[in-house]
Every structure is written in structure tokens, then in C-alpha cells.
Short mmCIF file of C-alpha atoms and ligand atoms in Angstrom, two decimals:
data_model
loop_
_atom_site.label_atom_id
_atom_site.label_comp_id
_atom_site.label_asym_id
_atom_site.label_seq_id
_atom_site.Cartn_x
_atom_site.Cartn_y
_atom_site.Cartn_z
CA MET A 7 -28.29 30.47 14.59
CA GLN A 8 -29.03 28.97 10.96
CA TYR A 9 -26.67 29.86 8.00
CA PRO A 10 -28.03 30.13 4.57
CA VAL A 11 -26.84 27.19 2.05
CA ILE A 12 -25.15 28.96 -1.16
CA THR A 13 -26.36 27.83 -4.26
CA ALA A 14 -25.59 30.76 -6.63
CA THR A 15 -21.24 31.10 -6.32
CA PRO A 16 -19.53 33.71 -7.88
CA ALA A 17 -17.76 32.71 -11.28
CA ALA A 18 -14.85 30.74 -10.09
CA ALA A 19 -11.62 30.94 -12.15
CA SER A 20 -10.90 27.48 -13.18
CA LEU A 21 -7.58 25.44 -12.84
CA SER A 22 -6.82 25.47 -16.26
CA SER A 23 -7.41 29.00 -17.49
CA THR A 24 -5.52 30.19 -14.29
CA ASP A 25 -3.14 27.61 -14.40
CA PRO A 26 -2.48 25.46 -17.45
CA GLN A 27 0.87 24.09 -16.51
CA LEU A 28 -0.97 22.45 -13.49
CA ALA A 29 -4.19 21.32 -14.71
CA ALA A 30 -2.52 19.30 -17.45
CA LEU A 31 0.04 17.59 -14.96
CA LEU A 32 -3.32 16.86 -13.03
CA ALA A 33 -5.07 15.68 -16.16
CA ALA A 34 -2.13 13.48 -17.03
CA GLU A 35 -2.55 12.15 -13.43
CA ASP A 36 -6.41 10.94 -13.77
CA ALA A 37 -5.56 9.46 -17.19
CA ARG A 38 -2.56 7.21 -15.65
CA GLN A 39 -5.00 6.67 -12.30
CA HIS A 40 -7.56 5.13 -15.42
CA ASP A 41 -5.45 3.73 -17.84
CA LYS A 42 -3.48 1.52 -15.50
CA ILE A 43 -4.33 -1.24 -12.78
CA ARG A 44 -3.21 0.45 -9.56
CA LEU A 45 -1.77 -2.61 -7.31
CA ILE A 46 0.13 -0.60 -4.82
CA ALA A 47 -1.49 -2.38 -1.57
CA SER A 48 -1.72 1.14 0.47
CA GLU A 49 -3.60 2.79 -2.31
CA ASN A 50 -7.02 3.39 -3.35
CA TYR A 51 -9.74 5.20 -5.44
CA ALA A 52 -11.76 7.72 -3.20
CA SER A 53 -15.16 8.60 -4.20
CA ALA A 54 -16.50 11.60 -5.88
CA ALA A 55 -17.70 12.68 -2.45
CA VAL A 56 -14.74 12.19 -0.60
CA ARG A 57 -13.10 14.47 -3.07
CA GLU A 58 -15.24 16.79 -3.10
CA ALA A 59 -15.69 17.35 0.70
CA SER A 60 -11.64 17.58 0.41
CA ALA A 61 -12.02 20.16 -1.94
CA SER A 62 -14.56 22.55 0.14
CA ARG A 63 -14.07 26.16 1.04
CA ILE A 64 -13.85 24.30 5.11
CA THR A 65 -10.11 24.65 3.99
CA ASN A 66 -10.02 28.23 4.67
CA GLN A 67 -10.58 27.88 8.25
CA TYR A 68 -8.02 27.64 11.17
CA SER A 69 -8.96 25.63 14.17
CA GLU A 70 -6.92 24.19 16.62
CA GLY A 71 -8.15 22.71 19.46
CA TYR A 72 -11.32 20.67 19.85
CA PRO A 73 -14.93 21.00 18.96
CA GLY A 74 -16.21 23.10 21.59
CA ALA A 75 -12.85 24.65 22.77
CA ARG A 76 -11.41 26.17 19.99
CA TYR A 77 -9.04 29.34 19.89
CA TYR A 78 -10.55 30.93 17.15
CA GLU A 79 -14.09 32.40 16.72
CA GLY A 80 -16.43 31.21 13.34
CA GLN A 81 -16.52 27.55 14.74
CA GLN A 82 -19.81 26.65 14.56
CA LEU A 83 -19.95 24.50 11.31
CA VAL A 84 -16.42 23.13 11.46
CA ASP A 85 -17.40 21.73 15.19
CA GLN A 86 -20.09 19.81 13.84
CA VAL A 87 -18.19 18.59 11.03
CA GLU A 88 -15.61 17.26 13.20
CA ARG A 89 -18.23 15.87 15.45
CA VAL A 90 -19.97 13.91 12.96
CA ALA A 91 -16.57 12.26 11.77
CA ILE A 92 -15.99 11.31 15.20
CA ALA A 93 -19.57 9.93 15.89
CA ARG A 94 -19.45 8.15 12.75
CA ALA A 95 -16.17 6.39 13.45
CA LYS A 96 -17.07 5.43 17.05
CA MET A 97 -20.41 3.90 15.68
CA LEU A 98 -18.16 1.83 12.74
CA PHE A 99 -15.23 0.83 14.64
CA GLY A 100 -17.41 0.88 18.35
CA ALA A 101 -14.20 3.15 19.66
CA GLU A 102 -14.95 5.22 23.14
CA HIS A 103 -12.79 8.13 22.15
CA VAL A 104 -11.60 8.77 18.41
CA ASN A 105 -9.30 11.75 17.39
CA VAL A 106 -9.84 12.79 13.77
CA GLN A 107 -6.93 15.18 13.46
CA PRO A 108 -3.90 13.92 12.73
CA HIS A 109 -2.47 14.93 9.33
CA SER A 110 -1.67 11.20 8.42
CA GLY A 111 -0.36 7.81 10.02
CA SER A 112 2.92 8.66 10.88
CA PRO A 113 2.10 11.88 13.11
CA ALA A 114 -0.40 9.68 14.37
CA ASN A 115 1.68 6.95 15.49
CA LEU A 116 3.75 9.33 16.64
CA ALA A 117 1.53 10.64 18.69
CA ILE A 118 1.04 7.24 20.68
CA TYR A 119 5.18 7.80 22.02
CA LEU A 120 4.41 11.23 22.61
CA ALA A 121 1.35 10.39 24.84
CA PHE A 122 2.38 7.11 26.92
CA LEU A 123 6.54 7.32 26.20
CA LYS A 124 9.71 9.65 27.88
CA PRO A 125 12.77 9.55 25.43
CA GLY A 126 14.78 6.51 25.52
CA ASP A 127 11.30 3.90 26.83
CA THR A 128 11.38 0.56 25.87
CA VAL A 129 9.25 0.00 22.53
CA LEU A 130 9.07 -3.95 21.12
CA ALA A 131 7.46 -3.54 17.74
CA MET A 132 7.85 -5.55 14.17
CA GLN A 133 10.94 -4.87 12.08
CA LEU A 134 10.59 -2.97 9.29
CA ALA A 135 12.07 -5.76 6.80
CA HIS A 136 9.97 -8.59 8.02
CA GLY A 137 6.55 -6.31 7.52
CA GLY A 138 6.62 -3.60 9.92
CA HIS A 139 6.47 0.09 9.36
CA LEU A 140 9.20 2.64 9.53
CA THR A 141 7.42 4.74 12.50
CA HIS A 142 7.72 1.10 14.26
CA GLY A 143 10.98 1.77 15.79
CA SER A 144 13.32 2.09 12.51
CA LYS A 145 16.52 3.57 12.62
CA ALA A 146 15.64 5.98 9.90
CA SER A 147 12.46 7.29 11.78
CA ILE A 148 12.50 9.54 14.97
CA THR A 149 10.83 6.58 17.06
CA GLY A 150 14.16 4.57 16.30
CA LYS A 151 15.69 7.28 17.64
CA TYR A 152 14.51 8.89 20.44
CA TRP A 153 13.06 5.54 21.63
CA ASN A 154 14.64 1.96 22.72
CA VAL A 155 12.85 -0.37 20.23
CA VAL A 156 13.25 -4.22 20.24
CA HIS A 157 11.99 -5.82 17.23
CA TYR A 158 10.18 -9.08 16.70
CA GLY A 159 10.55 -10.53 13.29
CA LEU A 160 8.65 -13.44 11.41
CA ASP A 161 9.33 -17.28 12.27
CA PRO A 162 11.96 -18.59 10.38
CA GLU A 163 10.63 -21.60 9.73
CA THR A 164 7.01 -20.79 9.28
CA ARG A 165 7.61 -16.80 7.85
CA LEU A 166 4.41 -16.15 10.51
CA ILE A 167 4.10 -14.12 13.19
CA ASN A 168 5.59 -16.17 16.66
CA TYR A 169 3.01 -15.07 19.36
CA ALA A 170 5.54 -17.10 22.16
CA THR A 171 8.53 -15.39 20.87
CA ILE A 172 7.20 -12.09 20.93
CA ARG A 173 6.19 -13.06 24.78
CA GLU A 174 9.38 -14.01 25.60
CA LEU A 175 10.72 -10.67 23.97
CA ALA A 176 8.60 -8.66 26.16
CA LEU A 177 9.45 -10.62 29.37
CA GLN A 178 13.05 -10.18 28.34
CA HIS A 179 12.73 -6.26 27.59
CA ARG A 180 9.68 -5.45 29.37
CA PRO A 181 8.57 -2.70 26.85
CA LYS A 182 6.22 0.27 28.10
CA LEU A 183 4.45 0.26 24.75
CA LEU A 184 3.95 -2.96 22.33
CA ILE A 185 3.23 -2.41 18.85
CA ALA A 186 1.38 -4.58 16.40
CA GLY A 187 0.30 -3.71 12.89
CA HIS A 188 2.24 -3.80 9.71
CA SER A 189 2.94 -2.84 6.24
CA ALA A 190 3.56 -6.19 4.72
CA TYR A 191 2.35 -8.71 5.93
CA SER A 192 -0.83 -10.87 4.31
CA ARG A 193 -1.88 -12.60 7.49
CA GLN A 194 -4.42 -11.96 9.99
CA LEU A 195 -3.12 -10.45 13.79
CA ASP A 196 -4.12 -11.96 16.80
CA PHE A 197 -5.19 -9.12 18.97
CA ALA A 198 -6.07 -11.78 21.90
CA ALA A 199 -2.49 -13.23 22.12
CA PHE A 200 -1.02 -9.34 21.69
CA ARG A 201 -3.30 -8.25 24.48
CA ALA A 202 -2.08 -10.73 26.83
CA ILE A 203 1.25 -10.40 26.35
CA ALA A 204 0.71 -6.59 27.15
CA ASP A 205 -1.03 -7.25 30.06
CA GLU A 206 1.69 -9.85 31.19
CA VAL A 207 4.01 -7.04 30.88
CA GLY A 208 2.33 -4.04 31.93
CA ALA A 209 2.42 -2.48 28.37
CA ILE A 210 0.17 -0.42 26.58
CA LEU A 211 -0.94 -2.01 23.14
CA MET A 212 -1.28 -0.15 20.35
CA VAL A 213 -2.69 -1.49 16.87
CA ASP A 214 -1.56 -0.13 13.71
CA MET A 215 -4.82 -0.85 11.58
CA ALA A 216 -3.74 1.63 8.44
CA HIS A 217 -3.56 -1.20 5.94
CA PHE A 218 -6.37 -3.05 6.71
CA ALA A 219 -8.65 -0.72 8.34
CA GLY A 220 -11.21 -1.05 5.32
CA LEU A 221 -11.25 -4.70 6.12
CA VAL A 222 -12.22 -4.10 9.82
CA ALA A 223 -14.84 -1.73 8.90
CA GLY A 224 -16.08 -4.21 6.64
CA GLY A 225 -16.00 -7.00 8.52
CA ALA A 226 -13.51 -9.29 6.68
CA HIS A 227 -10.81 -9.06 9.25
CA PRO A 228 -11.23 -8.87 12.78
CA SER A 229 -11.36 -5.51 14.75
CA PRO A 230 -8.04 -4.48 17.00
CA VAL A 231 -10.32 -1.96 19.19
CA PRO A 232 -11.96 -4.55 22.28
CA TYR A 233 -8.03 -5.96 22.84
CA ALA A 234 -6.10 -2.49 22.06
CA ASP A 235 -5.33 0.46 24.12
CA VAL A 236 -5.32 2.35 21.02
CA VAL A 237 -5.56 2.10 17.30
CA THR A 238 -4.23 4.36 15.03
CA THR A 239 -5.01 4.33 11.36
CA THR A 240 -4.57 6.52 8.28
CA THR A 241 -8.16 6.93 6.32
CA HIS A 242 -7.07 6.92 2.53
CA LYS A 243 -6.02 2.72 2.10
CA SER A 244 -8.15 -0.20 2.15
CA LEU A 245 -10.65 2.46 4.13
CA ARG A 246 -10.75 4.48 1.00
CA GLY A 247 -10.80 8.06 1.84
CA PRO A 248 -8.47 11.14 2.31
CA ARG A 249 -4.85 11.18 2.72
CA GLY A 250 -5.30 11.45 6.79
CA ALA A 251 -5.46 9.50 10.12
CA MET A 252 -7.24 8.70 13.07
CA ILE A 253 -6.43 7.51 16.67
CA LEU A 254 -9.18 5.23 18.18
CA CYS A 255 -8.80 4.45 22.15
CA ARG A 256 -10.27 3.79 25.57
CA ALA A 257 -11.48 6.31 27.15
CA GLU A 258 -9.07 6.59 30.01
CA HIS A 259 -6.69 7.89 27.08
CA ALA A 260 -8.78 10.62 25.42
CA ALA A 261 -7.30 13.56 27.29
CA LYS A 262 -3.60 12.09 26.44
CA ILE A 263 -3.98 11.28 22.96
CA ASP A 264 -5.92 14.56 22.07
CA LYS A 265 -3.09 16.51 23.98
CA ALA A 266 -0.45 14.63 22.24
CA VAL A 267 -1.79 15.30 18.87
CA PHE A 268 -2.54 19.34 19.80
CA PRO A 269 -0.40 20.72 20.73
CA GLY A 270 1.93 18.15 21.47
CA LEU A 271 2.41 17.35 17.78
CA GLN A 272 0.08 19.61 15.16
CA GLY A 273 -1.50 22.86 15.40
CA GLY A 274 -4.72 23.47 13.29
CA PRO A 275 -6.23 20.54 11.91
CA HIS A 276 -6.97 20.06 7.93
CA ASN A 277 -10.87 20.62 8.09
CA ALA A 278 -11.40 19.74 4.94
CA ILE A 279 -10.10 16.58 5.27
CA THR A 280 -12.09 16.18 8.74
CA ALA A 281 -15.00 16.78 6.24
CA ALA A 282 -13.43 14.14 3.77
CA ILE A 283 -13.32 11.42 6.56
CA ALA A 284 -16.80 11.99 7.79
CA THR A 285 -18.12 11.39 4.08
CA THR A 286 -15.33 8.49 4.15
CA LEU A 287 -16.88 7.10 7.41
CA HIS A 288 -20.24 7.29 6.14
CA GLU A 289 -19.57 5.15 2.86
CA ALA A 290 -18.04 2.27 5.20
CA LEU A 291 -21.12 2.24 7.41
CA ARG A 292 -23.13 1.29 4.48
CA PRO A 293 -24.03 -2.01 4.14
CA GLU A 294 -22.44 -2.17 0.28
CA PHE A 295 -18.84 -1.23 2.54
CA ALA A 296 -19.04 -4.88 3.61
CA ASP A 297 -18.97 -6.68 -0.21
CA TYR A 298 -16.29 -4.87 -0.58
CA ALA A 299 -13.80 -5.57 2.10
CA ALA A 300 -15.07 -9.28 1.52
CA GLN A 301 -13.82 -9.06 -2.31
CA CYS A 302 -10.84 -6.97 -1.51
CA VAL A 303 -9.95 -10.71 0.11
CA ALA A 304 -11.42 -12.66 -2.87
CA ASN A 305 -9.27 -10.76 -5.01
CA ALA A 306 -6.24 -10.96 -3.21
CA ARG A 307 -6.62 -14.44 -2.50
CA ALA A 308 -7.18 -14.87 -6.39
CA LEU A 309 -4.12 -13.05 -7.23
CA ALA A 310 -1.86 -15.08 -4.51
CA ALA A 311 -3.20 -18.30 -5.89
CA GLY A 312 -2.83 -17.42 -9.68
CA LEU A 313 1.10 -16.12 -8.82
CA ILE A 314 1.59 -19.41 -6.78
CA GLU A 315 0.16 -21.65 -10.36
CA HIS A 316 3.03 -19.88 -11.92
CA GLY A 317 5.78 -20.54 -9.74
CA PHE A 318 6.23 -17.80 -7.71
CA GLU A 319 7.06 -17.88 -4.12
CA ILE A 320 4.73 -15.83 -1.89
CA VAL A 321 5.58 -14.75 1.49
CA THR A 322 3.61 -16.79 4.08
CA GLY A 323 2.25 -18.91 1.75
CA GLY A 324 -0.81 -17.32 0.98
CA THR A 325 -2.78 -14.21 2.29
CA ASP A 326 -5.49 -13.77 4.38
CA ASN A 327 -6.28 -9.98 3.50
CA HIS A 328 -5.46 -7.32 0.98
CA LEU A 329 -1.68 -8.11 0.33
CA VAL A 330 0.64 -10.35 -1.24
CA LEU A 331 3.79 -9.91 -1.02
CA VAL A 332 6.14 -11.74 -3.56
CA ASP A 333 9.78 -13.37 -2.75
CA LEU A 334 10.85 -13.05 -6.48
CA ARG A 335 14.74 -14.92 -5.56
CA ASN A 336 13.87 -18.13 -6.70
CA LYS A 337 13.01 -16.13 -10.15
CA GLY A 338 16.29 -14.53 -10.22
CA ILE A 339 14.88 -11.45 -10.70
CA ALA A 340 15.16 -8.39 -8.64
CA GLY A 341 12.15 -6.47 -7.14
CA LYS A 342 13.27 -2.72 -8.82
CA PRO A 343 13.61 -3.33 -12.06
CA LEU A 344 10.90 -5.40 -11.82
CA ALA A 345 8.19 -3.22 -10.81
CA ALA A 346 9.27 -0.54 -13.35
CA ALA A 347 9.06 -3.30 -16.25
CA LEU A 348 5.93 -3.72 -14.72
CA ASP A 349 4.83 -0.37 -14.74
CA ARG A 350 5.52 0.08 -18.15
CA ALA A 351 2.99 -2.87 -18.64
CA GLY A 352 0.50 -0.92 -17.06
CA LEU A 353 0.93 -2.89 -13.60
CA VAL A 354 1.85 -0.59 -10.91
CA THR A 355 3.33 -2.20 -7.91
CA ASN A 356 6.25 -1.73 -5.58
CA TYR A 357 9.30 -3.39 -4.72
CA ASN A 358 9.74 -4.18 -1.46
CA ALA A 359 11.95 -5.85 0.93
CA VAL A 360 11.07 -9.51 2.15
CA PRO A 361 11.75 -11.54 5.10
CA TRP A 362 15.97 -12.25 5.57
CA ASP A 363 16.39 -10.34 2.51
CA ASP A 364 20.27 -10.45 1.29
CA GLN A 365 19.41 -7.53 -1.05
CA PRO A 366 19.59 -3.53 0.03
CA PRO A 367 16.03 -1.91 0.29
CA GLN A 368 16.63 0.18 -2.63
CA ASN A 369 16.47 -3.02 -5.02
CA PRO A 370 15.36 -5.65 -2.75
CA SER A 371 13.71 -8.75 -3.40
CA GLY A 372 10.28 -8.59 -3.08
CA LEU A 373 7.41 -7.16 -4.91
CA ARG A 374 4.30 -6.02 -3.32
CA LEU A 375 0.95 -6.16 -4.36
CA GLY A 376 -2.60 -4.91 -3.26
CA SER A 377 -6.26 -5.50 -4.40
CA PRO A 378 -8.20 -1.91 -2.61
CA SER A 379 -7.72 -0.09 -5.61
CA MET A 380 -8.65 -2.79 -8.64
CA THR A 381 -11.14 -3.61 -6.52
CA THR A 382 -12.92 -0.99 -5.83
CA ARG A 383 -13.12 -0.28 -9.63
CA GLY A 384 -14.75 -3.71 -9.73
CA PHE A 385 -12.15 -6.22 -10.74
CA ARG A 386 -13.18 -9.51 -9.43
CA GLU A 387 -11.19 -12.84 -9.15
CA ALA A 388 -11.04 -13.30 -12.76
CA GLU A 389 -9.31 -9.86 -13.48
CA PHE A 390 -7.48 -10.48 -10.77
CA ARG A 391 -6.28 -14.11 -12.05
CA ARG A 392 -5.44 -12.25 -15.39
CA ILE A 393 -2.84 -9.70 -13.60
CA ALA A 394 -1.22 -12.86 -12.26
CA ASP A 395 -0.67 -14.27 -15.81
CA TRP A 396 0.46 -10.72 -16.81
CA ILE A 397 2.92 -10.68 -14.12
CA ALA A 398 4.37 -14.15 -14.96
CA ARG A 399 4.39 -13.14 -18.94
CA VAL A 400 6.65 -10.20 -18.14
CA VAL A 401 8.83 -11.87 -15.65
CA ASP A 402 9.34 -15.41 -18.16
CA ALA A 403 9.81 -13.10 -21.11
CA GLY A 404 12.83 -11.80 -19.07
CA LEU A 405 11.28 -7.72 -19.30
CA ASP A 406 11.39 -8.10 -23.20
CA ASP A 407 10.24 -4.48 -24.32
CA ALA A 408 7.60 -6.41 -26.87
CA VAL A 409 5.96 -8.44 -24.51
CA ILE A 410 5.73 -5.54 -21.97
CA ALA A 411 4.84 -3.29 -25.44
CA GLN A 412 1.48 -6.03 -25.90
CA VAL A 413 0.50 -6.72 -22.18
CA ALA A 414 0.23 -2.79 -21.96
CA THR A 415 -2.01 -3.23 -24.60
CA GLU A 416 -4.18 -5.75 -22.95
CA THR A 417 -4.26 -4.18 -19.39
CA GLN A 418 -5.07 -0.63 -21.06
CA ALA A 419 -7.99 -2.16 -23.06
CA LEU A 420 -9.35 -4.39 -19.38
CA CYS A 421 -9.28 -0.74 -17.21
CA ALA A 422 -11.21 1.11 -19.95
CA ARG A 423 -14.21 -1.79 -19.27
CA PHE A 424 -14.08 -0.44 -15.03
CA PRO A 425 -14.94 3.20 -15.14
CA MET A 426 -12.51 4.93 -12.27
CA PRO A 427 -14.73 6.97 -9.30
N1 DSN B 16 3.73 3.85 3.27
C1 DSN B 16 2.25 3.00 3.68
C2 DSN B 16 2.64 1.98 2.55
O1 DSN B 16 2.82 1.78 1.52
O2 DSN B 16 2.43 0.86 3.01
C3 DSN B 16 2.60 2.64 4.74
O3 DSN B 16 2.08 3.96 5.54
#
């Protein structure tokens, strides 16, 4: 059956007339995102098309189940939307099976534990303080409470991942699940090495590519898909979509994964997000997305190089991806007050632990920076060099208020030249 396209919608009450208080807050948030240089490595600017899809009326509908096997009527169009999203994800990443329903990254990761493990089973993953993620077995996460998680970290000499050490730990602890992936590691991963270790001990290999999925999509980072049994990703970081997640896996694991997501962990999928993911993938399949991904890496490298020239220490000595982790200890300043000062200067960052940090996570010794958002706005290497100069000016001035105010004027002026999607 064909459904007519409604062109004349009933007069809609706008947010500003029905809820001026909330409308004012959202307008102020628009202005904040426009006026500041956003450097949080896990954030981006979704396109107008993605935001339109994520606000569409398909959000009004319940769709527990999967296309062709739902528990509600009225699924004619939702099924098509979800199938389009899945087909595009398969095409973009070369995956055999894709689940687009996880509500975000943490539930997607939890679905992998649920699909492959029993409580108490052993997992080998990167520790949070060395760049891993909470859901890679931190004691603060359900993953660290219900499973026996052994952690690998960085090599104390090189501050890089040491695959020989991971192999030793794997042989010693025989994990059922080996996790690769990170939230704060600025180098590419050797997926073939992870695969070989997983095979040697009979582990499932999971890659959490949430941070660098956009780089993989654009060909600026090797793809984990040919190596991993299962790959998880959020859709809102370098991939530049709505806040959501996907799981990509080999066909042999499809039924287990789908069952773990629904009914294992979730009820109905967020259909408007599924629609927005479909649009995101359409954008990522376009040739210009490869330019975007390459520019993200070039910009992060320019930022790291500029900071190094100003005497900052970069963990791993530089970057191969979209993020830069600064170890502030040689500057005698802590992450939290610096991040707060930079925010006032119009540079939005997050304080972050660095490997072997002797300070608590609430006020660690590092600052994490990322290039995805401002690359979307058109910043190139020259603008990222200026960012390094501004950060150095604020630090060298001892977080002086007058310097911060002057930098804020300059950062806002630069933002005015680069439109926000
Ligand atoms: N919280 C995200 C980040 O900022 O890296 C990871 O999920």
C-alpha cells in the first residue's frame, strides 16, 4: 500500500510559544555551540538533515522486535527505515550483520557481554586510566561488577599499546572476551595483532570503535570489521550522527546479538534515531566524508604539533587519529582548573586522566582535545595551530582573567567566520 506524503501539516504550536522557558534554554545552547570552539573528542555537529530525521514523527511509534517480526501493527514504514539503516551500515563498513537499535554506546557494549558471557567469566580489556572506557570493565560499571575483568595498559616506556604484554595476559588469564578500543588513546590499533591473540586463546574479539568510527568510514583509520567477531560504535562522535549506537558482527553471531539487544536489554528502539542513523550513514557514504575524516586527522596532528612547540607533553608523543591527550604535569597545572579556564576562553575541552596519573579522576593531570567538531565547521590546520597558541597563552599567563577574556574575544571572532551546521 502506498502512503500519501502529507505536504500541508496542521498548524504546529512552536516551542517558543508553548514553552518559552525551554525554548530560551535551547536557543542559548545553540548560541554556545556557535560561539565556542568545541574540542571534546567525542562530540560533533550533526547536520540539519540528521537533526530533522531525529525530530520526526516516527518517534511516536513503538516497534519492539525487528523488521518483519514486530509485536505491534503499523510497522510498514518503520520496517523500511530500519532496513535502509542496516543496508547502509553494511555497505559503509562491509559488515555481514548490523543491529542499529542500541540506545547508546554503553548498552551496545553491555549487549556483547550478555551475548557471549556468563556472569563471572573473564574479560581482557584496556584499563580506563590508560584510555579505555567505563564499559571495558571499570569497577564503577556493571561490567566490572558482574565479570572478572583483567586489564592491560600502556607500555611504561613507550606509552603505546604493547601487544606482547596483551598476549602474555591473555595466555595467563584465558579470557572469553578480548576488547580492543578506547576513549583516550591517540594511536591506531593493530587489529590483526588483536585477532591473533584472540585466536590463540579462543576468545571472542570485540572492537569498540565508537571514537574513531567516522575515521574508519572515511578511510582515515584501518577498519576492525574484517578482524573482529563484533564491533560496537556510537553514532554521534566522529561519525557525526544522532546520539545512538550500532553493533556490527559476523553473520554467525547475528542471532545472539539481536537477542541480547532485544529483548535482553531493551524494549522498543528509538525509531527517530534509527531514521537519523540512516541519514548519517548516507552522508558518510558520500565521497566528501573521506575528505572530512582525513582532515580530522590532519587537524589533530597540527594541534599536537603546535602544543609540543609550546612545551606541552602529549601522551604517545602525537596522534594518528582525531584526539590529543595532554599530560599537564610538566606545566604544574591540573586538568580541572585548566579546562574551566579554557571554557571561559571559548575553548571547550575535558579534563582527563593520563596513564600513571597520581591525581584523582575528579581533578586529573590531563586534558583531552579532539578535532571532529571544528573540522565539521571547516577549521583546518591553521585554525588548529591557533588553538594550540591560545591554550599556551592561557597556561603561560597562569589562568589570568584578563588574558582569558582577551582569548575569549578572539575565539568568538574566529567562530563567527565558520558557520555551524
Ligand atoms: N563518554 C565518551 C567520551 O567522552 O569519550 C565515551 O563514551
